[in-house]
PDB file of C-alpha atoms in Angstrom:
ATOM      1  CA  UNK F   1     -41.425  10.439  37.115  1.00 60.00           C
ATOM      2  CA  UNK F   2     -40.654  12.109  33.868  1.00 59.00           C
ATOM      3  CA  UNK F   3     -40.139   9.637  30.590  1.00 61.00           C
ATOM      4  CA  UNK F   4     -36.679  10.098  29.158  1.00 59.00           C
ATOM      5  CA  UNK F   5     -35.913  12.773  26.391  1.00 56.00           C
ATOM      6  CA  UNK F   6     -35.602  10.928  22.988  1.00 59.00           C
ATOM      7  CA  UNK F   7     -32.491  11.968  21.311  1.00 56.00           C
ATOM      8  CA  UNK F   8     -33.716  14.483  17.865  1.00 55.00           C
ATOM      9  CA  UNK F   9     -34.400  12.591  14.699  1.00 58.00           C
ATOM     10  CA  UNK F  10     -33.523  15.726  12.691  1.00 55.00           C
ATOM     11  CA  UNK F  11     -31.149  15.330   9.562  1.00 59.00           C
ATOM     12  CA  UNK F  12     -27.769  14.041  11.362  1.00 59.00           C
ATOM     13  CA  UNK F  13     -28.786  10.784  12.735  1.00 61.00           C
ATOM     14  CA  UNK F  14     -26.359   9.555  14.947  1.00 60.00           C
ATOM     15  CA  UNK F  15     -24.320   6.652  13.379  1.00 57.00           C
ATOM     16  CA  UNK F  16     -23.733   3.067  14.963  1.00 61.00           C
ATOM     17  CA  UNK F  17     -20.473   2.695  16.141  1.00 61.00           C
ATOM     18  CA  UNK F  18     -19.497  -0.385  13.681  1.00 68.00           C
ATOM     19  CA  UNK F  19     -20.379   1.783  10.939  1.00 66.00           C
ATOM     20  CA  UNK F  20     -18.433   5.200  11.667  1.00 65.00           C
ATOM     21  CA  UNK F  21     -18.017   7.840   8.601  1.00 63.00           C
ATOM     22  CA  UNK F  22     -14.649   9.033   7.504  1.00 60.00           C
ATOM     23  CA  UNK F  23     -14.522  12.518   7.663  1.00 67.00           C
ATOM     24  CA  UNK F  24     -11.197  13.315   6.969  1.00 67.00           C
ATOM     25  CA  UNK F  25      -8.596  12.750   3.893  1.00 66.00           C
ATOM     26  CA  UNK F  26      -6.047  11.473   5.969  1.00 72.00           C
ATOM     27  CA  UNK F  27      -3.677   8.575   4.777  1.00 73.00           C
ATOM     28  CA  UNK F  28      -3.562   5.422   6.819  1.00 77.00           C
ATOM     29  CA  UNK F  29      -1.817   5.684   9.837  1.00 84.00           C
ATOM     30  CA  UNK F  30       1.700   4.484   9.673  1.00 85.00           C
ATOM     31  CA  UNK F  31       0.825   1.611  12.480  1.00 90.00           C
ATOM     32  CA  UNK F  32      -1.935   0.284   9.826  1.00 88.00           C
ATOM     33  CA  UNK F  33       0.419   0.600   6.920  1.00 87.00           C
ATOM     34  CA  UNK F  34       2.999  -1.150   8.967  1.00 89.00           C
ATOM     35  CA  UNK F  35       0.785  -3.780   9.993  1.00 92.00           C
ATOM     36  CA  UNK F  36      -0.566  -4.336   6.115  1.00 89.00           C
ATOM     37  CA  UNK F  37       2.929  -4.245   4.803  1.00 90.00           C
ATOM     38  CA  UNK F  38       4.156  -7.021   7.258  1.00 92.00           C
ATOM     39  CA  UNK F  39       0.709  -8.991   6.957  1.00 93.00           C
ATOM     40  CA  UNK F  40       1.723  -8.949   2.847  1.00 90.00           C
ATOM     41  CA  UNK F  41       5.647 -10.004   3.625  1.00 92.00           C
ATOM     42  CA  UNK F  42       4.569 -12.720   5.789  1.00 93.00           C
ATOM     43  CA  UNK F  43       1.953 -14.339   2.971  1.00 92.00           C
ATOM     44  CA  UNK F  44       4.557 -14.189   0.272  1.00 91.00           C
ATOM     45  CA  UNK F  45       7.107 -15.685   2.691  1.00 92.00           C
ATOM     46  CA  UNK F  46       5.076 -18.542   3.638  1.00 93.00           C
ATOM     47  CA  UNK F  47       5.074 -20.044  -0.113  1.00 91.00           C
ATOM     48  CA  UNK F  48       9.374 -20.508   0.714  1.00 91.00           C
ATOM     49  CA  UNK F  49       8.855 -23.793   2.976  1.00 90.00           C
ATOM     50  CA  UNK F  50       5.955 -25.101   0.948  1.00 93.00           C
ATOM     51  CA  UNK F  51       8.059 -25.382  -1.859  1.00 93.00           C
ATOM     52  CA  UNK F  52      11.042 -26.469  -0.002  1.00 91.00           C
ATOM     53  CA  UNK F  53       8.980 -29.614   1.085  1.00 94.00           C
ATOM     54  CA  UNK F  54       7.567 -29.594  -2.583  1.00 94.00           C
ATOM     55  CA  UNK F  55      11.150 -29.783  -3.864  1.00 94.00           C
ATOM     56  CA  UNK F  56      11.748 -32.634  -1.596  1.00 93.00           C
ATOM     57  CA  UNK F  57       8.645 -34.763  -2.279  1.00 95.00           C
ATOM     58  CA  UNK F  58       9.126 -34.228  -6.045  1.00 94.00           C
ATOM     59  CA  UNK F  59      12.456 -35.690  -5.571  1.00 94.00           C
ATOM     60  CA  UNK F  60      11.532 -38.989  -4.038  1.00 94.00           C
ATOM     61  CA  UNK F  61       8.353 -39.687  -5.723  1.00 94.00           C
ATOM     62  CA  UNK F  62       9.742 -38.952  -9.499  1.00 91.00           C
ATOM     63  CA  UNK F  63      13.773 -39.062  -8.996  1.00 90.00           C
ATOM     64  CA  UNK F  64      13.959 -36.478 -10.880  1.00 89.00           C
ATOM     65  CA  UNK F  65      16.292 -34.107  -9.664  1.00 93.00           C
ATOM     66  CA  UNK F  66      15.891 -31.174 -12.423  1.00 95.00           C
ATOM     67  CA  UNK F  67      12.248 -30.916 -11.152  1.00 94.00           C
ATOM     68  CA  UNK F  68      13.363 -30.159  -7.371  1.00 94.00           C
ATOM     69  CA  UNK F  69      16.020 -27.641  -8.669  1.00 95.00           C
ATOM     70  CA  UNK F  70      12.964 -25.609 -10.720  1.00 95.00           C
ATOM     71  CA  UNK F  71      11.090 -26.025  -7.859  1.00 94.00           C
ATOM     72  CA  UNK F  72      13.572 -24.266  -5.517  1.00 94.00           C
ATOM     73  CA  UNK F  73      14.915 -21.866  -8.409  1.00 95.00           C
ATOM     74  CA  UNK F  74      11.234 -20.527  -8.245  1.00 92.00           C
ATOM     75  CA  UNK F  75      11.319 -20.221  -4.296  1.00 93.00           C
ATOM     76  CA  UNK F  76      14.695 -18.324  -4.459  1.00 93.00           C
ATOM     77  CA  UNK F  77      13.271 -15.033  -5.414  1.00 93.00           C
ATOM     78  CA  UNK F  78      10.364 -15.302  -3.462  1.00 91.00           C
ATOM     79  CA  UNK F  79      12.543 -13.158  -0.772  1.00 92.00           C
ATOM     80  CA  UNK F  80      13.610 -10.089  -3.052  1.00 93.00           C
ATOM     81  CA  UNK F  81       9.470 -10.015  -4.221  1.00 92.00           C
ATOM     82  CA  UNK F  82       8.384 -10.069  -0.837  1.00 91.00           C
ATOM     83  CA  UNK F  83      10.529  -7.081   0.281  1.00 92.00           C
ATOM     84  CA  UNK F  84       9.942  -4.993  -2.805  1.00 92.00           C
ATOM     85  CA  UNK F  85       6.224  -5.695  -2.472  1.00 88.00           C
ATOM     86  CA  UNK F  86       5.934  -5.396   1.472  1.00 87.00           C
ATOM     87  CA  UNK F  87       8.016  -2.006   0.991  1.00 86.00           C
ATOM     88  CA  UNK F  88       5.590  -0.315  -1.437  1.00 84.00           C
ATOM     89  CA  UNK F  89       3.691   2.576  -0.435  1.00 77.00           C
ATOM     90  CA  UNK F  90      -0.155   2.471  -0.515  1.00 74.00           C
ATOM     91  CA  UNK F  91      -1.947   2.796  -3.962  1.00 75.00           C
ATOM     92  CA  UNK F  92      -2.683   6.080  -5.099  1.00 73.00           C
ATOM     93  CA  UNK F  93      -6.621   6.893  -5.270  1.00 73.00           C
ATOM     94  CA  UNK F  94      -8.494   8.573  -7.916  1.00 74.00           C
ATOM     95  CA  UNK F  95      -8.883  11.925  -5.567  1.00 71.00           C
ATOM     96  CA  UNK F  96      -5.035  12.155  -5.114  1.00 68.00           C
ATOM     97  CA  UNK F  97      -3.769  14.997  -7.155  1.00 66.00           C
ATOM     98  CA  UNK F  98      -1.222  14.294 -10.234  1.00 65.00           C
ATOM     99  CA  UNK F  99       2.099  15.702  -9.226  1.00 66.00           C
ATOM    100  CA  UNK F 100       3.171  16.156 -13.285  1.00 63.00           C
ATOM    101  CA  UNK F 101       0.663  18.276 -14.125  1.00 59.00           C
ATOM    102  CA  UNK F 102       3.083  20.637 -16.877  1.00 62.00           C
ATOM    103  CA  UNK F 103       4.164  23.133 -14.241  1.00 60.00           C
ATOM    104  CA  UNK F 104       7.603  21.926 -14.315  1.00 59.00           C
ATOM    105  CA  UNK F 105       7.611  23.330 -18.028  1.00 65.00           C
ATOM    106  CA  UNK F 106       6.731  26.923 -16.834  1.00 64.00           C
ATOM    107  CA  UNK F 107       9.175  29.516 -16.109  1.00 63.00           C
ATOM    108  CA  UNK F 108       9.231  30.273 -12.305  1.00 62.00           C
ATOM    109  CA  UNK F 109      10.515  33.690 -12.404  1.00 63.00           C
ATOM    110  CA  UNK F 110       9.876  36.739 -15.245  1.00 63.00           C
ATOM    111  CA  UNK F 111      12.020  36.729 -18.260  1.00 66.00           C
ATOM    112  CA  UNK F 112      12.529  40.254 -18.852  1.00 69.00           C
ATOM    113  CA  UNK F 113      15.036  42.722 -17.320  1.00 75.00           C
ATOM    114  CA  UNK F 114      14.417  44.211 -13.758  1.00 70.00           C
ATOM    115  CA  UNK F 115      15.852  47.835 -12.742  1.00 77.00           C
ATOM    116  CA  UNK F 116      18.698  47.482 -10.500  1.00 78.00           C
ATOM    117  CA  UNK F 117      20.157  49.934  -7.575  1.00 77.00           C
ATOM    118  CA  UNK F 118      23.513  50.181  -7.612  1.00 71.00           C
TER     119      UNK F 118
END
């Protein structure tokens, strides 16, 4: 019985599967961006009932009831941040191209007068 062919061991090696190469310049799909943005709203969110329960301990152990009201004037935002920061698009990389690169300063058409027919 013949031995197996070994696969070529010329210049393009074939990758392990764990370790595949991006090839393309693609963004993230929109499902990972999704996922990311939600993973982000739900980790600011969760800081709300910590300091709810913060608030509430604060109270009882020091009777100090300006202390609770800081501690849920800080929480009160927390909402707004999380949707501003869960909403933002990916960060730009280095090999994304400038959009305000001075062409807006150049004149699209020709200045100077163009026979007509009449």
């Amino acid at each position: 019985m013949p031995a197996e062919p070994k696969s070529s061991r010329g210049f393009f090696r074939p990758a392990p599967a764990e370790h595949a190469v991006l090839i393309t310049e693609a963004a993230p799909s929109l499902d990972d961006q999704h996922r990311a943005r939600v993973r982000r709203y739900t980790f600011i969110m969760a800081f709300r009932i910590p300091c709810l329960i913060l608030a509430a301990i604060a109270y009882s152990a020091f009777e100090n009831p300006l202390l609770s009201i800081l501690i849920i004037a800080a929480s009160v935002p927390l909402p707004w941040i999380a949707v501003l920061i869960a909403n933002d698009r990916p960060p730009r990389t280095k090999d994304e191209p400038s959009r305000w690169d001075g062409r807006a300063n150049q004149i699209a058409l020709e200045s100077r007068q163009h026979k007509t027919l009449e």
